[in-house]
Amino acid sequence: MFANVIVDISNDAVDRVFDYVALDDTKVGMRVKVPFAGRTVLGYVIGLSEHTDFDENKIKPIIKNLESVPKIKPEILQLCLFLAKHFFLRLSDCIKLVIPSCVRLDNQHEMTEYDLTLLLDIDTAINLIGKRAKNQLALVATLNEQGSIKYQKAIEIFGRVSVNTLIEKGIILKNAYRKNRYQYDNSDVKIQKNILTPAQKNAVNTIQNQNETFLLQGVTGSGKTEVYMTIIENCIKDNKTAIMLVPEISLTPQMMDRFNSRFPNDVAVLHSGLSEGERFDEWERIFNGQAHVVLGARSAVFAPIENLGVIIIDEEHDSSYVSESNPRFITHDVAIFRARFNSCPLILGSATPSIDSFYKAEKGEYKLVKLPERINGLEMPKIEIIDMLNEVMDGNTSPFSRKLLSKLDDCIKRGKQAILFINRRGFASFVMCRECGYRAKCDDCEVSLVYHKEDNELKCHFCGKRYRALTNCPNCNSTNIKYGALGTERVVNELKNIFPNVPIYRMDNDTTRRKDGHKKILEEFSTHSPSILVGTQMIAKGHDYPNVSFVGILDADVSLYNSDYKSNERTFQLVTQVAGRAGRKTNDGYVVLQTYAPKHYVYRFAMNYDYNGFYEKEINLRQTTGFPPFSTILRILVTSVSDNKAIEVTKKIFDKANELKTKYGKSIIFLQAMPSPVKRIQTKYRYQILTRFVPDDKITSDFYNIADIIEKDVSIFVEVNPNNLR
Ligand code: ADP
Ligand code: ZN
Ligand code: ZN
């Protein structure tokens, strides 16, 4: 028997199947050790066959099978083949996506814990021990009361000698069991199950057991999560399993609570916040069938769970579902593959579906299901738009409009909570010299440094490098320093002056870096009322706090002028999501949106919660200008520490791209080579070839091919419909 093996080397020259002589118990999906070019390397068996196309006499045997139960299950292996083809990836890279390194590379192991139980009845035990062994007597008494005790704990309390003597005498038993390093403490959280509204029932009945993709569009607070949980519950009753994806689970501890309370001991989580050991244990729990529900961020879509009854992508419009690093994949496509493989429904849920998904629903590729109203008939909070130019003209140069302050003040006086959103962290977005125009920039990246007052430092938000704050200009020595647009830190500072007695919390990348950082801040916020939460977009995601009645959007224009084709869509989503945090249990929600472009159609539609109106306008615009979904945008990014090399390689690829333009003619709408919007990141110069063409797999594949060259000290990265260009 021959084994078809992929070797674990990321290199195009070896991206093919090699044959080896299989060992007796070699199975498809196993990790193996094989000889390769004079070395021993890790490999994955993707097939077994009686015949080989190679010279049988030259084929070497597998050195060793690394497991008895294959780590790659049949469905996951099929998924890898799909990924390779669909996203133009190397098979070895696909395997890296589906099996985390802690499992793949054997650098984590299961941990065993022991506990002790009583083997004999208590009287017999006491007789056997004798009166003088006080510690032994105390231990058996404890066991008689509690049933069991952890081995380590018993040693701490009663001493190693006593414990071991009792084990040797056969009075107590030492039991081994597998320890799970991931512990989610919510034993005290009990969340009641709601009786579904007619709209929710209709959604459940329409979706359940259907082998189709559904777009569940429900306004914020319409009870989507309740629909997901009911469908999952029904799946479990049917002996099936579920995957539920959220943009970033560590941001939404409430979701963890709701799931753990509804499915106790049956939820496994997979996300970037886990330690390697925790990830290993959770992955194995899924692999071994011990958890029926997987809750996690985008990579949880690869979870080795069998017999899926539903896959859910919550907040489906969120940009985190498109991975930005290599190997690049789009979560929706992976989920569709798995849902069809398991003949189960895929639910894409959102209050503000992506234009792309809604277009597919319009064309019938997805089935649209709606939850048009908030639970209990609550109204959507009123959104008022404030023209900040008027404020400036009237002499108000503070970050807060008069209306915002009066509404905030009113909210606080009523003992309620407020959320203020500003999509910039730090104190000021840049620092520059008023005399000579000098602007502080990162040494390694072509970007302005951000001032952080708390640490009194300048930080690069691209590479994390830190610099001393400026007291005078390094260029002309002037002390006349200008601070740029405000961020979360400065908002908190100013609020403290206005509301000295109100608790104010800040949630952004700086305050949440430590483990469970989000959870702690949100816990604090939720237990104080009145209080104010200031934060970046991480406060927009899915939080459900009943006491929040006021939301202020300080500078909505930040994302509007991001100058890529998705900026309108993203701004509409952001405004709707942030506004959706207000008035979730009472009818007093109010939102103030500050902007310098009060007439922009994005805001006009957002203030009326008019998704359909916005969609119509946007899809027409995309059609007339030839942007996705009516075209594919593809970018080839070339980076190198050597500026010349990067330019040289870009030119080389661009020449070939021009040949494609000749070949495909009008189908290629746009093609240009240029420096990237951010010209240098982490010492690497960046150039891009940007193209737009009528959607066609053949053209996509040709562009991948011309970019598929290996050049020393140069990286080449292809992105399709990238979320942001920088
Ligand atoms: P969404 O996910 O659409 O934002 P949620 O599922 O979080 O909405 O529901 C919003 C709030 O309404 C939550 O506090 C939830 O517990 C509550 N809720 C959901 N469904 C019901 C129901 N059928 N009856 C009563 N309350 C409900
Ligand atoms: Zn200066
Ligand atoms: Zn930098």
CSV table of N, CA and C in Angstrom, one decimal, residues 9-95:
chain,number,residue,atom,x,y,z
A,9,ILE,N,6.2,21.5,4.7
A,9,ILE,CA,7.2,22.6,4.3
A,9,ILE,C,6.4,23.6,3.4
A,10,SER,N,6.5,24.9,3.8
A,10,SER,CA,5.7,25.8,3.0
A,10,SER,C,6.6,26.4,1.9
A,11,ASN,N,6.5,25.7,0.8
A,11,ASN,CA,7.3,26.1,-0.3
A,11,ASN,C,6.7,25.5,-1.6
A,12,ASP,N,6.5,26.4,-2.6
A,12,ASP,CA,5.8,25.9,-3.8
A,12,ASP,C,6.4,24.7,-4.5
A,13,ALA,N,7.7,24.6,-4.4
A,13,ALA,CA,8.4,23.5,-5.1
A,13,ALA,C,8.0,22.1,-4.5
A,14,VAL,N,7.6,22.1,-3.3
A,14,VAL,CA,7.2,20.8,-2.7
A,14,VAL,C,5.6,20.7,-2.4
A,15,ASP,N,4.9,21.7,-3.1
A,15,ASP,CA,3.5,21.7,-2.9
A,15,ASP,C,2.8,20.7,-3.8
A,16,ARG,N,3.1,19.4,-3.5
A,16,ARG,CA,2.4,18.3,-4.3
A,16,ARG,C,2.4,17.1,-3.4
A,17,VAL,N,1.8,16.0,-3.9
A,17,VAL,CA,1.7,14.8,-3.2
A,17,VAL,C,3.0,14.0,-3.4
A,18,PHE,N,3.6,13.4,-2.3
A,18,PHE,CA,4.7,12.5,-2.5
A,18,PHE,C,4.2,11.1,-2.0
A,19,ASP,N,4.6,10.1,-2.7
A,19,ASP,CA,4.2,8.7,-2.2
A,19,ASP,C,5.3,8.1,-1.4
A,20,TYR,N,4.8,7.3,-0.4
A,20,TYR,CA,5.7,6.6,0.5
A,20,TYR,C,5.0,5.2,0.7
A,21,VAL,N,5.8,4.2,1.1
A,21,VAL,CA,5.3,2.9,1.4
A,21,VAL,C,4.6,3.1,2.8
A,22,ALA,N,3.3,2.7,2.9
A,22,ALA,CA,2.5,2.9,4.1
A,22,ALA,C,2.9,1.8,5.1
A,23,LEU,N,2.9,2.1,6.4
A,23,LEU,CA,3.0,1.1,7.4
A,23,LEU,C,1.7,0.4,7.6
A,24,ASP,N,1.7,-0.7,8.4
A,24,ASP,CA,0.5,-1.5,8.5
A,24,ASP,C,-0.7,-0.7,8.9
A,25,ASP,N,-0.5,0.1,9.9
A,25,ASP,CA,-1.7,0.8,10.4
A,25,ASP,C,-1.8,2.3,10.0
A,26,THR,N,-1.1,2.6,8.9
A,26,THR,CA,-1.2,4.0,8.4
A,26,THR,C,-2.6,4.2,7.9
A,27,LYS,N,-3.2,5.3,8.3
A,27,LYS,CA,-4.6,5.6,7.9
A,27,LYS,C,-4.6,7.0,7.2
A,28,VAL,N,-5.6,7.2,6.4
A,28,VAL,CA,-5.8,8.6,5.8
A,28,VAL,C,-6.1,9.6,6.9
A,29,GLY,N,-5.4,10.7,6.8
A,29,GLY,CA,-5.7,11.8,7.8
A,29,GLY,C,-4.6,11.8,8.9
A,30,MET,N,-3.7,10.8,8.9
A,30,MET,CA,-2.7,10.7,10.0
A,30,MET,C,-1.6,11.7,9.8
A,31,ARG,N,-1.0,12.1,10.9
A,31,ARG,CA,0.3,12.8,10.8
A,31,ARG,C,1.4,11.7,10.8
A,32,VAL,N,2.4,11.8,10.0
A,32,VAL,CA,3.5,10.8,9.9
A,32,VAL,C,4.8,11.5,9.9
A,33,LYS,N,5.9,10.7,10.2
A,33,LYS,CA,7.2,11.2,9.9
A,33,LYS,C,7.7,10.5,8.7
A,34,VAL,N,8.3,11.3,7.7
A,34,VAL,CA,8.8,10.7,6.5
A,34,VAL,C,10.2,11.3,6.2
A,35,PRO,N,11.0,10.4,5.4
A,35,PRO,CA,12.3,10.9,5.0
A,35,PRO,C,12.0,11.9,3.8
A,36,PHE,N,12.7,13.0,3.8
A,36,PHE,CA,12.5,14.0,2.7
A,36,PHE,C,13.8,14.7,2.5
A,37,ALA,N,14.4,14.6,1.3
A,37,ALA,CA,15.6,15.3,1.0
A,37,ALA,C,16.7,15.2,2.1
A,38,GLY,N,16.9,14.0,2.6
A,38,GLY,CA,18.0,13.7,3.5
A,38,GLY,C,17.6,14.1,5.0
A,39,ARG,N,16.3,14.6,5.2
A,39,ARG,CA,15.9,15.0,6.5
A,39,ARG,C,14.7,14.1,6.9
A,40,THR,N,14.3,14.2,8.2
A,40,THR,CA,13.0,13.6,8.6
A,40,THR,C,12.0,14.8,8.8
A,41,VAL,N,10.9,14.7,8.1
A,41,VAL,CA,10.0,15.8,8.2
A,41,VAL,C,8.6,15.3,8.6
A,42,LEU,N,7.7,16.2,9.0
A,42,LEU,CA,6.4,16.0,9.3
A,42,LEU,C,5.6,15.9,8.0
A,43,GLY,N,4.7,14.9,8.0
A,43,GLY,CA,3.8,14.8,6.8
A,43,GLY,C,2.4,14.5,7.1
A,44,TYR,N,1.5,14.6,6.2
A,44,TYR,CA,0.1,14.3,6.4
A,44,TYR,C,-0.4,13.3,5.3
A,45,VAL,N,-1.0,12.3,5.7
A,45,VAL,CA,-1.5,11.3,4.7
A,45,VAL,C,-2.8,11.7,4.2
A,46,ILE,N,-2.9,12.1,2.9
A,46,ILE,CA,-4.2,12.5,2.4
A,46,ILE,C,-4.8,11.4,1.5
A,47,GLY,N,-4.2,10.3,1.3
A,47,GLY,CA,-4.8,9.2,0.6
A,47,GLY,C,-3.9,7.9,0.7
A,48,LEU,N,-4.6,6.8,0.4
A,48,LEU,CA,-3.9,5.5,0.3
A,48,LEU,C,-4.2,4.9,-1.0
A,49,SER,N,-3.2,4.3,-1.7
A,49,SER,CA,-3.5,3.6,-3.0
A,49,SER,C,-2.7,2.4,-3.2
A,50,GLU,N,-3.2,1.5,-4.0
A,50,GLU,CA,-2.5,0.3,-4.3
A,50,GLU,C,-1.4,0.5,-5.3
A,51,HIS,N,-1.5,1.6,-6.1
A,51,HIS,CA,-0.6,1.8,-7.1
A,51,HIS,C,0.1,3.2,-6.9
A,52,THR,N,1.2,3.3,-7.6
A,52,THR,CA,1.9,4.6,-7.6
A,52,THR,C,2.4,4.9,-9.0
A,53,ASP,N,2.4,6.2,-9.3
A,53,ASP,CA,3.0,6.6,-10.6
A,53,ASP,C,4.5,6.7,-10.6
A,54,PHE,N,5.1,6.7,-9.4
A,54,PHE,CA,6.5,6.8,-9.3
A,54,PHE,C,7.2,5.4,-9.4
A,55,ASP,N,8.5,5.4,-9.5
A,55,ASP,CA,9.2,4.2,-9.6
A,55,ASP,C,9.2,3.5,-8.2
A,56,GLU,N,8.5,2.3,-8.2
A,56,GLU,CA,8.2,1.7,-6.9
A,56,GLU,C,9.5,1.3,-6.1
A,57,ASN,N,10.5,1.1,-6.9
A,57,ASN,CA,11.8,0.7,-6.2
A,57,ASN,C,12.4,1.8,-5.4
A,58,LYS,N,12.1,3.0,-5.9
A,58,LYS,CA,12.7,4.2,-5.2
A,58,LYS,C,11.9,4.7,-4.1
A,59,ILE,N,10.7,4.2,-3.9
A,59,ILE,CA,9.8,4.8,-2.9
A,59,ILE,C,10.2,4.3,-1.5
A,60,LYS,N,10.4,5.3,-0.6
A,60,LYS,CA,10.8,4.9,0.8
A,60,LYS,C,9.6,4.7,1.7
A,61,PRO,N,9.8,4.0,2.7
A,61,PRO,CA,8.7,3.8,3.7
A,61,PRO,C,8.5,5.0,4.6
A,62,ILE,N,7.3,5.1,5.1
A,62,ILE,CA,7.1,6.0,6.2
A,62,ILE,C,7.9,5.6,7.4
A,63,ILE,N,8.5,6.6,8.1
A,63,ILE,CA,9.3,6.2,9.3
A,63,ILE,C,8.4,5.8,10.5
A,64,LYS,N,7.3,6.6,10.7
A,64,LYS,CA,6.6,6.4,11.9
A,64,LYS,C,5.2,7.1,11.7
A,65,ASN,N,4.2,6.4,12.2
A,65,ASN,CA,2.8,7.0,12.3
A,65,ASN,C,2.8,7.8,13.6
A,66,LEU,N,2.4,9.0,13.6
A,66,LEU,CA,2.4,9.8,14.8
A,66,LEU,C,1.2,9.7,15.7
A,67,GLU,N,0.2,8.9,15.3
A,67,GLU,CA,-1.0,8.8,16.1
A,67,GLU,C,-1.7,7.5,15.7
A,68,SER,N,-2.7,7.1,16.5
A,68,SER,CA,-3.4,5.9,16.0
A,68,SER,C,-4.8,6.3,15.5
A,69,VAL,N,-5.3,7.4,16.0
A,69,VAL,CA,-6.6,8.0,15.5
A,69,VAL,C,-6.2,9.2,14.7
A,70,PRO,N,-6.5,9.2,13.4
A,70,PRO,CA,-6.1,10.4,12.5
A,70,PRO,C,-6.6,11.7,13.0
A,71,LYS,N,-5.7,12.7,13.1
A,71,LYS,CA,-6.1,14.0,13.6
A,71,LYS,C,-6.9,14.8,12.5
A,72,ILE,N,-6.8,14.4,11.3
A,72,ILE,CA,-7.6,15.1,10.2
A,72,ILE,C,-8.7,14.2,9.9
A,73,LYS,N,-9.9,14.6,10.3
A,73,LYS,CA,-11.1,13.8,10.0
A,73,LYS,C,-11.5,13.9,8.5
A,74,PRO,N,-12.2,12.9,8.0
A,74,PRO,CA,-12.6,12.9,6.6
A,74,PRO,C,-13.2,14.2,6.1
A,75,GLU,N,-14.1,14.8,6.8
A,75,GLU,CA,-14.7,16.0,6.4
A,75,GLU,C,-13.7,17.2,6.3
A,76,ILE,N,-12.8,17.2,7.3
A,76,ILE,CA,-11.8,18.3,7.3
A,76,ILE,C,-10.8,18.1,6.2
A,77,LEU,N,-10.5,16.9,5.8
A,77,LEU,CA,-9.6,16.6,4.7
A,77,LEU,C,-10.2,17.1,3.4
A,78,GLN,N,-11.5,16.8,3.2
A,78,GLN,CA,-12.2,17.3,2.1
A,78,GLN,C,-12.2,18.9,2.1
A,79,LEU,N,-12.4,19.4,3.2
A,79,LEU,CA,-12.3,20.9,3.4
A,79,LEU,C,-11.0,21.5,2.9
A,80,CYS,N,-9.9,20.8,3.3
A,80,CYS,CA,-8.6,21.3,2.9
A,80,CYS,C,-8.4,21.3,1.4
A,81,LEU,N,-8.9,20.3,0.8
A,81,LEU,CA,-8.8,20.2,-0.7
A,81,LEU,C,-9.6,21.4,-1.3
A,82,PHE,N,-10.8,21.6,-0.7
A,82,PHE,CA,-11.6,22.8,-1.2
A,82,PHE,C,-10.9,24.1,-1.0
A,83,LEU,N,-10.3,24.3,0.2
A,83,LEU,CA,-9.6,25.5,0.5
A,83,LEU,C,-8.5,25.8,-0.5
A,84,ALA,N,-7.7,24.7,-0.7
A,84,ALA,CA,-6.6,24.9,-1.6
A,84,ALA,C,-7.0,25.4,-3.0
A,85,LYS,N,-8.1,24.8,-3.5
A,85,LYS,CA,-8.6,25.2,-4.8
A,85,LYS,C,-9.3,26.6,-4.8
A,86,HIS,N,-10.1,26.8,-3.8
A,86,HIS,CA,-11.0,27.9,-3.8
A,86,HIS,C,-10.2,29.2,-3.4
A,87,PHE,N,-9.2,29.1,-2.5
A,87,PHE,CA,-8.4,30.3,-2.1
A,87,PHE,C,-7.0,30.3,-2.6
A,88,PHE,N,-6.7,29.4,-3.6
A,88,PHE,CA,-5.4,29.3,-4.2
A,88,PHE,C,-4.3,29.2,-3.1
A,89,LEU,N,-4.5,28.2,-2.2
A,89,LEU,CA,-3.5,28.0,-1.1
A,89,LEU,C,-2.8,26.7,-1.4
A,90,ARG,N,-1.6,26.6,-0.7
A,90,ARG,CA,-0.9,25.4,-0.7
A,90,ARG,C,-1.6,24.4,0.3
A,91,LEU,N,-1.6,23.2,-0.1
A,91,LEU,CA,-2.2,22.2,0.8
A,91,LEU,C,-1.6,22.2,2.2
A,92,SER,N,-0.3,22.3,2.3
A,92,SER,CA,0.3,22.3,3.6
A,92,SER,C,-0.1,23.5,4.4
A,93,ASP,N,-0.4,24.6,3.8
A,93,ASP,CA,-0.9,25.8,4.5
A,93,ASP,C,-2.4,25.6,4.9
A,94,CYS,N,-3.2,24.9,4.1
A,94,CYS,CA,-4.5,24.6,4.5
A,94,CYS,C,-4.6,23.7,5.8
A,95,ILE,N,-3.7,22.7,5.8
A,95,ILE,CA,-3.6,21.9,7.0
A,95,ILE,C,-3.3,22.7,8.2
